[in-house]
Amino acid sequence: EGSAQIYTTSDDLEAQLIRENLEAEGVDARVLSQKDHFSLPVDLGDLSPVRVLVPAYAYEDAQRLLESHRDARGDVS
């Protein structure tokens, strides 16, 4: 029950693409962004994480999907 964090980044677009890829594979996912897009025009990096969450029961499946999309450097492609 609940949600599990599957991925963290500082890039909203990257998080949205990962969410879309997970959903295309049948895994429900959502993005939780702590970025303030209105008052702070600068990127605070690790101080404003963007998280991709999946239902806790789908964590292992989502983790396998992410691993299958990692490149030689370990980045999700």
Coordinates of N, CA and C in Angstrom, one line a residue:
E1 N 0.8 -1.2 0.0 CA 0.0 0.0 0.0 C 0.9 1.2 0.0
G2 N 0.5 2.3 -0.6 CA 1.2 3.5 -0.7 C 2.1 3.6 -2.0
S3 N 3.0 4.6 -2.0 CA 3.8 4.8 -3.2 C 5.3 4.6 -2.8
A4 N 6.1 4.2 -3.9 CA 7.5 4.1 -3.7 C 8.2 4.9 -4.7
Q5 N 9.3 5.5 -4.3 CA 10.1 6.4 -5.2 C 10.9 5.5 -6.1
I6 N 10.8 5.6 -7.4 CA 11.6 4.8 -8.3 C 12.7 5.5 -8.9
Y7 N 12.6 6.9 -9.0 CA 13.6 7.6 -9.7 C 13.6 9.1 -9.2
T8 N 14.8 9.7 -9.1 CA 14.9 11.1 -8.7 C 15.8 11.8 -9.7
T9 N 15.4 13.0 -10.0 CA 16.2 13.9 -10.9 C 15.9 15.3 -10.6
S10 N 16.6 16.2 -11.2 CA 16.3 17.6 -11.1 C 15.7 18.2 -12.3
D11 N 15.3 17.3 -13.3 CA 14.8 17.7 -14.5 C 13.3 17.3 -14.7
D12 N 12.4 18.2 -14.8 CA 11.0 17.9 -14.9 C 10.7 17.0 -16.2
L13 N 11.3 17.4 -17.3 CA 11.1 16.7 -18.5 C 11.6 15.3 -18.5
E14 N 12.7 15.0 -17.9 CA 13.2 13.7 -17.7 C 12.3 12.8 -16.9
A15 N 11.8 13.4 -15.8 CA 10.8 12.7 -15.0 C 9.5 12.4 -15.7
Q16 N 9.0 13.3 -16.5 CA 7.8 13.1 -17.3 C 8.0 12.0 -18.3
L17 N 9.2 12.0 -18.9 CA 9.4 10.9 -19.9 C 9.5 9.6 -19.3
I18 N 10.1 9.5 -18.1 CA 10.2 8.2 -17.4 C 8.8 7.8 -17.0
R19 N 8.0 8.7 -16.5 CA 6.6 8.4 -16.2 C 5.9 7.8 -17.4
E20 N 6.0 8.5 -18.5 CA 5.3 8.1 -19.7 C 5.8 6.7 -20.2
N21 N 7.1 6.4 -20.1 CA 7.6 5.1 -20.5 C 7.1 4.0 -19.6
L22 N 7.0 4.3 -18.3 CA 6.5 3.3 -17.3 C 5.0 3.0 -17.6
E23 N 4.2 4.1 -17.8 CA 2.8 3.9 -18.1 C 2.6 3.2 -19.4
A24 N 3.5 3.4 -20.4 CA 3.4 2.6 -21.7 C 3.6 1.1 -21.5
E25 N 4.3 0.8 -20.4 CA 4.6 -0.6 -20.1 C 3.6 -1.2 -19.1
G26 N 2.6 -0.4 -18.8 CA 1.5 -0.8 -17.9 C 1.7 -0.6 -16.4
V27 N 2.7 0.2 -16.1 CA 2.9 0.5 -14.6 C 2.4 1.9 -14.4
D28 N 1.5 2.1 -13.4 CA 1.0 3.4 -13.0 C 2.2 4.2 -12.4
A29 N 2.3 5.4 -12.8 CA 3.4 6.3 -12.2 C 2.9 7.7 -12.2
R30 N 3.5 8.5 -11.3 CA 3.2 9.9 -11.2 C 4.5 10.6 -10.8
V31 N 4.5 11.9 -11.1 CA 5.6 12.8 -10.9 C 5.3 13.7 -9.7
L32 N 6.2 13.8 -8.8 CA 6.1 14.7 -7.7 C 7.2 15.7 -7.7
S33 N 6.9 16.9 -8.0 CA 8.0 17.9 -8.2 C 7.9 18.9 -7.1
Q34 N 9.1 19.2 -6.5 CA 9.2 20.2 -5.4 C 9.8 21.5 -6.0
K35 N 9.8 21.6 -7.3 CA 10.4 22.9 -7.9 C 9.3 23.9 -7.8
D36 N 9.8 25.1 -7.6 CA 8.9 26.3 -7.6 C 9.1 27.0 -9.0
H37 N 8.2 26.8 -9.9 CA 8.3 27.3 -11.3 C 7.9 28.7 -11.4
F38 N 7.4 29.3 -10.3 CA 6.8 30.6 -10.4 C 7.7 31.7 -9.8
S39 N 8.2 31.4 -8.6 CA 8.9 32.5 -7.9 C 10.4 32.4 -8.0
L40 N 11.0 31.2 -8.3 CA 12.4 31.1 -8.4 C 12.8 30.8 -9.8
P41 N 13.4 31.7 -10.6 CA 13.7 31.3 -12.0 C 15.0 30.5 -12.1
V42 N 15.7 30.2 -11.0 CA 17.0 29.5 -11.0 C 16.7 28.0 -10.6
D43 N 17.6 27.1 -11.1 CA 17.5 25.7 -10.8 C 18.3 25.5 -9.5
L44 N 17.6 24.9 -8.5 CA 18.3 24.7 -7.2 C 18.9 23.3 -7.2
G45 N 18.8 22.5 -8.2 CA 19.4 21.2 -8.3 C 18.9 20.2 -7.3
D46 N 19.7 19.7 -6.4 CA 19.3 18.7 -5.4 C 18.4 19.3 -4.4
L47 N 18.3 20.6 -4.3 CA 17.4 21.2 -3.3 C 15.9 21.2 -3.8
S48 N 15.7 20.9 -5.1 CA 14.4 20.9 -5.6 C 14.2 19.6 -6.4
P49 N 14.1 18.4 -5.7 CA 14.1 17.2 -6.5 C 12.7 17.0 -7.2
V50 N 12.8 16.2 -8.3 CA 11.6 15.8 -9.0 C 11.6 14.3 -8.9
R51 N 10.6 13.7 -8.3 CA 10.5 12.3 -8.0 C 9.5 11.6 -8.9
V52 N 9.8 10.4 -9.3 CA 8.9 9.5 -10.0 C 8.5 8.5 -9.0
L53 N 7.1 8.4 -8.8 CA 6.6 7.5 -7.8 C 5.7 6.4 -8.5
V54 N 5.8 5.2 -8.0 CA 4.9 4.1 -8.5 C 4.2 3.5 -7.3
P55 N 3.1 2.8 -7.5 CA 2.5 2.1 -6.4 C 3.5 1.1 -5.8
A56 N 3.5 0.9 -4.5 CA 4.5 0.1 -3.8 C 4.5 -1.3 -4.4
Y57 N 3.3 -1.8 -4.7 CA 3.2 -3.2 -5.2 C 3.9 -3.3 -6.6
A58 N 4.1 -2.2 -7.3 CA 4.7 -2.3 -8.7 C 6.1 -1.9 -8.7
Y59 N 6.7 -1.7 -7.5 CA 8.1 -1.2 -7.5 C 9.1 -2.1 -8.2
E60 N 9.0 -3.4 -7.9 CA 10.0 -4.3 -8.5 C 9.8 -4.4 -10.1
D61 N 8.6 -4.4 -10.6 CA 8.4 -4.3 -12.0 C 9.0 -3.0 -12.6
A62 N 8.7 -1.9 -12.0 CA 9.2 -0.6 -12.4 C 10.7 -0.6 -12.4
Q63 N 11.3 -1.1 -11.4 CA 12.8 -1.2 -11.3 C 13.4 -2.0 -12.4
R64 N 12.8 -3.1 -12.7 CA 13.3 -3.9 -13.9 C 13.1 -3.2 -15.2
L65 N 12.1 -2.5 -15.4 CA 11.9 -1.7 -16.6 C 12.9 -0.6 -16.7
L66 N 13.2 0.1 -15.6 CA 14.2 1.2 -15.6 C 15.6 0.6 -15.9
E67 N 15.9 -0.5 -15.3 CA 17.2 -1.2 -15.6 C 17.4 -1.5 -17.0
S68 N 16.3 -2.0 -17.7 CA 16.4 -2.4 -19.1 C 16.6 -1.2 -20.0
H69 N 16.4 0.0 -19.5 CA 16.6 1.3 -20.3 C 17.8 2.0 -19.9
R70 N 18.7 1.4 -19.1 CA 19.9 2.1 -18.7 C 21.0 1.9 -19.8
D71 N 21.8 3.0 -20.1 CA 22.9 2.8 -21.0 C 24.1 2.4 -20.4
A72 N 25.2 2.3 -21.1 CA 26.5 1.8 -20.6 C 27.0 2.6 -19.4
R73 N 26.7 3.9 -19.3 CA 27.1 4.8 -18.1 C 26.2 4.6 -17.0
G74 N 25.0 3.9 -17.1 CA 24.1 3.8 -16.0 C 23.0 4.8 -16.0
D75 N 23.0 5.7 -17.0 CA 21.9 6.7 -17.1 C 20.7 6.1 -17.8
V76 N 19.5 6.5 -17.4 CA 18.3 6.0 -18.0 C 18.2 6.7 -19.4
S77 N 18.0 5.9 -20.4 CA 17.9 6.5 -21.8 C 16.5 6.3 -22.3

